[in-house]
PDB file of C-alpha atoms in Angstrom:
ATOM      1  CA  GLU A1137      -6.730  -4.813  15.793  1.00 42.00           C
ATOM      2  CA  ILE A1138      -5.536  -7.259  13.201  1.00 42.00           C
ATOM      3  CA  ALA A1139      -6.023  -7.714   9.467  1.00 48.00           C
ATOM      4  CA  ILE A1140      -6.736 -11.385   8.818  1.00 43.00           C
ATOM      5  CA  LEU A1141      -5.137 -12.845   5.721  1.00 45.00           C
ATOM      6  CA  TYR A1142      -5.285 -16.573   5.314  1.00 41.00           C
ATOM      7  CA  PRO A1143      -3.064 -18.176   6.518  1.00 41.00           C
ATOM      8  CA  LYS A1144      -1.236 -15.196   8.087  1.00 51.00           C
ATOM      9  CA  ALA A1145      -2.282 -12.045   9.907  1.00 55.00           C
ATOM     10  CA  ILE A1146      -0.928  -8.506   9.658  1.00 63.00           C
ATOM     11  CA  PRO A1147      -0.838  -6.968  13.144  1.00 64.00           C
ATOM     12  CA  ILE A1148      -2.241  -3.452  13.303  1.00 67.00           C
ATOM     13  CA  ASN A1149      -1.552  -1.751  16.616  1.00 68.00           C
ATOM     14  CA  ASN A1150      -0.645   1.683  17.961  1.00 69.00           C
ATOM     15  CA  THR A1151       2.873   1.461  16.491  1.00 73.00           C
ATOM     16  CA  THR A1152       1.697   0.592  12.979  1.00 80.00           C
ATOM     17  CA  ASN A1153       2.192   3.391  10.502  1.00 84.00           C
ATOM     18  CA  VAL A1154       0.758   3.316   7.001  1.00 85.00           C
ATOM     19  CA  MET A1155       1.735   4.923   3.711  1.00 87.00           C
ATOM     20  CA  PHE A1156      -1.178   5.143   1.294  1.00 85.00           C
ATOM     21  CA  ILE A1157      -0.206   5.832  -2.318  1.00 85.00           C
ATOM     22  CA  GLY A1158      -2.898   7.163  -4.604  1.00 80.00           C
ATOM     23  CA  GLU A1159      -5.726   9.635  -4.770  1.00 73.00           C
ATOM     24  CA  MET A1160      -7.701   9.830  -1.542  1.00 67.00           C
ATOM     25  CA  ASP A1161     -10.982  11.659  -1.213  1.00 60.00           C
ATOM     26  CA  THR A1162     -12.553  12.667   2.109  1.00 55.00           C
ATOM     27  CA  LYS A1163     -14.714   9.525   2.260  1.00 49.00           C
ATOM     28  CA  GLY A1164     -11.644   7.337   1.716  1.00 53.00           C
ATOM     29  CA  GLN A1165      -9.768   9.222   4.425  1.00 53.00           C
ATOM     30  CA  LEU A1166     -12.576   8.566   6.886  1.00 49.00           C
ATOM     31  CA  ASN A1167     -12.667   4.867   5.974  1.00 52.00           C
ATOM     32  CA  LEU A1168      -8.908   4.598   6.430  1.00 57.00           C
ATOM     33  CA  MET A1169      -9.100   6.397   9.765  1.00 55.00           C
ATOM     34  CA  ASP A1170     -11.785   3.933  10.907  1.00 55.00           C
ATOM     35  CA  LEU A1171      -9.378   1.050  10.312  1.00 54.00           C
ATOM     36  CA  VAL A1172      -6.663   2.286  12.605  1.00 56.00           C
ATOM     37  CA  ASN A1173      -6.171   3.594  16.113  1.00 56.00           C
ATOM     38  CA  ASN A1174      -5.832   7.383  16.372  1.00 56.00           C
ATOM     39  CA  GLN A1175      -2.227   7.045  17.538  1.00 60.00           C
ATOM     40  CA  GLN A1176      -1.017   5.595  14.246  1.00 66.00           C
ATOM     41  CA  LYS A1177       0.532   7.771  11.573  1.00 73.00           C
ATOM     42  CA  ILE A1178      -0.969   7.607   8.095  1.00 74.00           C
ATOM     43  CA  VAL A1179       0.823   9.269   5.180  1.00 80.00           C
ATOM     44  CA  ILE A1180      -1.079   9.769   1.939  1.00 77.00           C
ATOM     45  CA  TYR A1181       1.252  10.217  -1.029  1.00 82.00           C
ATOM     46  CA  ASP A1182      -0.443  11.646  -4.105  1.00 77.00           C
ATOM     47  CA  LYS A1183       2.061  13.203  -6.493  1.00 70.00           C
ATOM     48  CA  GLU A1184      -0.773  14.448  -8.710  1.00 68.00           C
ATOM     49  CA  SER A1185      -2.106  16.813  -6.013  1.00 63.00           C
ATOM     50  CA  PRO A1186       0.783  19.167  -5.204  1.00 53.00           C
ATOM     51  CA  SER A1187      -1.438  21.778  -3.545  1.00 49.00           C
ATOM     52  CA  GLN A1188      -2.888  19.322  -1.058  1.00 55.00           C
ATOM     53  CA  ASP A1189       0.034  18.915   1.356  1.00 50.00           C
ATOM     54  CA  SER A1190      -1.563  18.992   4.776  1.00 54.00           C
ATOM     55  CA  LYS A1191      -1.520  17.501   8.237  1.00 55.00           C
ATOM     56  CA  LEU A1192      -4.611  16.550  10.225  1.00 57.00           C
ATOM     57  CA  ASN A1193      -3.790  14.905  13.563  1.00 61.00           C
ATOM     58  CA  ASN A1194      -2.057  11.693  12.531  1.00 68.00           C
ATOM     59  CA  LEU A1195      -3.062  11.993   8.848  1.00 73.00           C
ATOM     60  CA  VAL A1196      -0.354  13.580   6.682  1.00 79.00           C
ATOM     61  CA  ARG A1197      -0.894  14.302   2.978  1.00 81.00           C
ATOM     62  CA  VAL A1198       2.260  14.799   0.897  1.00 84.00           C
ATOM     63  CA  SER A1199       2.930  15.345  -2.783  1.00 83.00           C
ATOM     64  CA  SER A1200       6.685  14.742  -2.540  1.00 86.00           C
ATOM     65  CA  LEU A1201       8.497  11.834  -0.934  1.00 90.00           C
ATOM     66  CA  GLU A1202      11.240  14.256   0.127  1.00 90.00           C
ATOM     67  CA  ARG A1203       8.931  15.409   2.950  1.00 87.00           C
ATOM     68  CA  ILE A1204       9.037  11.935   4.539  1.00 90.00           C
ATOM     69  CA  LYS A1205      12.611  10.943   3.662  1.00 93.00           C
ATOM     70  CA  GLY A1206      14.053   8.614   6.292  1.00 93.00           C
ATOM     71  CA  GLU A1207      10.681   7.433   7.632  1.00 93.00           C
ATOM     72  CA  LEU A1208       9.807   3.737   7.514  1.00 94.00           C
ATOM     73  CA  PHE A1209       6.302   2.279   7.296  1.00 92.00           C
ATOM     74  CA  SER A1210       4.789  -0.984   8.531  1.00 90.00           C
ATOM     75  CA  ILE A1211       2.339  -1.075   5.618  1.00 89.00           C
ATOM     76  CA  ILE A1212       2.535   0.506   2.187  1.00 92.00           C
ATOM     77  CA  TYR A1213      -0.822   0.384   0.438  1.00 88.00           C
ATOM     78  CA  VAL A1214      -0.758   1.244  -3.283  1.00 89.00           C
ATOM     79  CA  ASP A1215      -4.111   2.185  -4.808  1.00 82.00           C
ATOM     80  CA  GLU A1216      -2.739   3.644  -8.001  1.00 71.00           C
ATOM     81  CA  ILE A1217      -3.106   1.238 -10.908  1.00 72.00           C
ATOM     82  CA  THR A1218      -1.306   3.592 -13.303  1.00 76.00           C
ATOM     83  CA  MET A1219       1.879   3.600 -11.204  1.00 84.00           C
ATOM     84  CA  MET A1220       4.760   1.735 -12.796  1.00 91.00           C
ATOM     85  CA  THR A1221       5.828  -1.442 -10.986  1.00 92.00           C
ATOM     86  CA  ARG A1222       9.416  -0.183 -10.934  1.00 94.00           C
ATOM     87  CA  GLU A1223       8.286   2.926  -9.004  1.00 93.00           C
ATOM     88  CA  ILE A1224       6.318   0.797  -6.501  1.00 94.00           C
ATOM     89  CA  ILE A1225       9.437  -1.320  -5.892  1.00 95.00           C
ATOM     90  CA  GLU A1226      11.702   1.739  -5.495  1.00 95.00           C
ATOM     91  CA  ILE A1227       9.346   3.415  -3.004  1.00 94.00           C
ATOM     92  CA  SER A1228       8.905   0.180  -1.052  1.00 95.00           C
ATOM     93  CA  LYS A1229      12.655  -0.488  -0.899  1.00 94.00           C
ATOM     94  CA  GLU A1230      13.166   2.989   0.559  1.00 95.00           C
ATOM     95  CA  PHE A1231      10.179   3.288   2.911  1.00 96.00           C
ATOM     96  CA  LEU A1232       9.004  -0.221   3.919  1.00 95.00           C
ATOM     97  CA  LYS A1233      10.135  -1.564   7.303  1.00 93.00           C
ATOM     98  CA  GLU A1234      12.180  -4.759   7.372  1.00 90.00           C
ATOM     99  CA  PHE A1235       9.174  -6.872   8.337  1.00 88.00           C
ATOM    100  CA  GLY A1236       6.604  -4.634   6.633  1.00 92.00           C
ATOM    101  CA  TYR A1237       3.829  -5.444   4.196  1.00 92.00           C
ATOM    102  CA  LEU A1238       3.182  -4.124   0.698  1.00 94.00           C
ATOM    103  CA  MET A1239      -0.420  -4.177  -0.515  1.00 90.00           C
ATOM    104  CA  VAL A1240      -1.003  -3.359  -4.194  1.00 91.00           C
ATOM    105  CA  ILE A1241      -4.336  -2.879  -5.949  1.00 87.00           C
ATOM    106  CA  SER A1242      -3.769  -4.426  -9.362  1.00 87.00           C
ATOM    107  CA  SER A1243      -5.855  -4.421 -12.508  1.00 85.00           C
ATOM    108  CA  ARG A1244      -6.412  -7.756 -14.242  1.00 84.00           C
ATOM    109  CA  SER A1245      -7.815  -6.188 -17.421  1.00 86.00           C
ATOM    110  CA  SER A1246      -4.535  -6.947 -19.203  1.00 87.00           C
ATOM    111  CA  LYS A1247      -3.317 -10.430 -18.307  1.00 89.00           C
ATOM    112  CA  LYS A1248       0.190  -9.734 -19.644  1.00 91.00           C
ATOM    113  CA  LYS A1249       0.574  -6.484 -17.691  1.00 89.00           C
ATOM    114  CA  PHE A1250      -0.780  -8.134 -14.508  1.00 89.00           C
ATOM    115  CA  ASN A1251       1.589 -11.122 -14.866  1.00 91.00           C
ATOM    116  CA  ASP A1252       4.595  -8.860 -15.598  1.00 93.00           C
ATOM    117  CA  SER A1253       3.846  -6.712 -12.562  1.00 91.00           C
ATOM    118  CA  PHE A1254       3.243  -9.755 -10.342  1.00 92.00           C
ATOM    119  CA  THR A1255       6.531 -11.346 -11.480  1.00 93.00           C
ATOM    120  CA  LYS A1256       8.582  -8.182 -10.845  1.00 94.00           C
ATOM    121  CA  LEU A1257       7.036  -7.662  -7.409  1.00 95.00           C
ATOM    122  CA  SER A1258       7.557 -11.357  -6.534  1.00 93.00           C
ATOM    123  CA  GLU A1259      11.252 -11.047  -7.398  1.00 93.00           C
ATOM    124  CA  ASN A1260      11.631  -8.310  -4.784  1.00 94.00           C
ATOM    125  CA  PHE A1261       9.138  -9.329  -2.087  1.00 95.00           C
ATOM    126  CA  GLN A1262       7.615 -12.508  -0.666  1.00 93.00           C
ATOM    127  CA  ILE A1263       4.040 -13.057  -1.847  1.00 90.00           C
ATOM    128  CA  VAL A1264       1.628 -13.559   1.050  1.00 89.00           C
ATOM    129  CA  GLN A1265      -1.693 -13.658  -0.761  1.00 87.00           C
ATOM    130  CA  GLU A1266      -3.689 -12.503  -3.751  1.00 85.00           C
ATOM    131  CA  VAL A1267      -7.178 -11.339  -2.807  1.00 84.00           C
ATOM    132  CA  ASN A1268      -9.692 -11.398  -5.629  1.00 81.00           C
ATOM    133  CA  ILE A1269     -12.042  -8.448  -5.180  1.00 81.00           C
ATOM    134  CA  GLU A1270     -13.793  -8.732  -8.541  1.00 80.00           C
ATOM    135  CA  ASN A1271     -17.178  -8.993  -6.807  1.00 82.00           C
ATOM    136  CA  TYR A1272     -16.683  -5.357  -5.808  1.00 80.00           C
ATOM    137  CA  PHE A1273     -14.299  -3.993  -8.457  1.00 81.00           C
ATOM    138  CA  ARG A1274     -14.223  -5.533 -11.924  1.00 86.00           C
ATOM    139  CA  ASP A1275     -10.898  -7.076 -13.025  1.00 85.00           C
ATOM    140  CA  THR A1276      -9.177  -6.117  -9.775  1.00 85.00           C
ATOM    141  CA  SER A1277      -7.070  -7.953  -7.192  1.00 87.00           C
ATOM    142  CA  VAL A1278      -5.148  -6.954  -4.086  1.00 87.00           C
ATOM    143  CA  LEU A1279      -1.625  -8.372  -4.032  1.00 90.00           C
ATOM    144  CA  ILE A1280      -0.132  -8.669  -0.558  1.00 90.00           C
ATOM    145  CA  PHE A1281       3.622  -9.045  -0.121  1.00 94.00           C
ATOM    146  CA  SER A1282       5.961  -9.244   2.849  1.00 92.00           C
ATOM    147  CA  ASN A1283       9.331  -7.523   2.893  1.00 88.00           C
ATOM    148  CA  LYS A1284      10.845 -10.667   4.415  1.00 71.00           C
ATOM    149  CA  LYS A1285      10.220 -14.353   3.757  1.00 56.00           C
ATOM    150  CA  ILE A1286       7.396 -15.699   5.891  1.00 53.00           C
ATOM    151  CA  SER A1287       7.897 -19.170   7.301  1.00 48.00           C
TER     152      SER A1287
END
């Protein structure tokens, strides 16, 4: 499988592992599982749900990053608009593979906050694409970054 992003593509195969940051309900888990092959590892990090640490096949839910210390991920997907940009950068620097991708759901409701966040992320990662998803979620974009410069 492959995620198409104009003009580049993010390969998703049986060695791709994903860290999802944010609150994930059962429906979201099923949708995420549909996107990937059953051999891939998916870690859901939700620090607000400490009692929900669990493991289901390749789906691991953690409330502390200490549980996955030393692991590296091909894709880090941040669906937590209240998370500070500094924290996103710190987590990505520690857990994103050298040629990995960072995908951040970002609110556009405050232009200044969006621009500040975009600037800070762009200083640390190479921007691949901004995907406007306002037709589905008001004032929302997905920012896609690469850990290394794409030529």
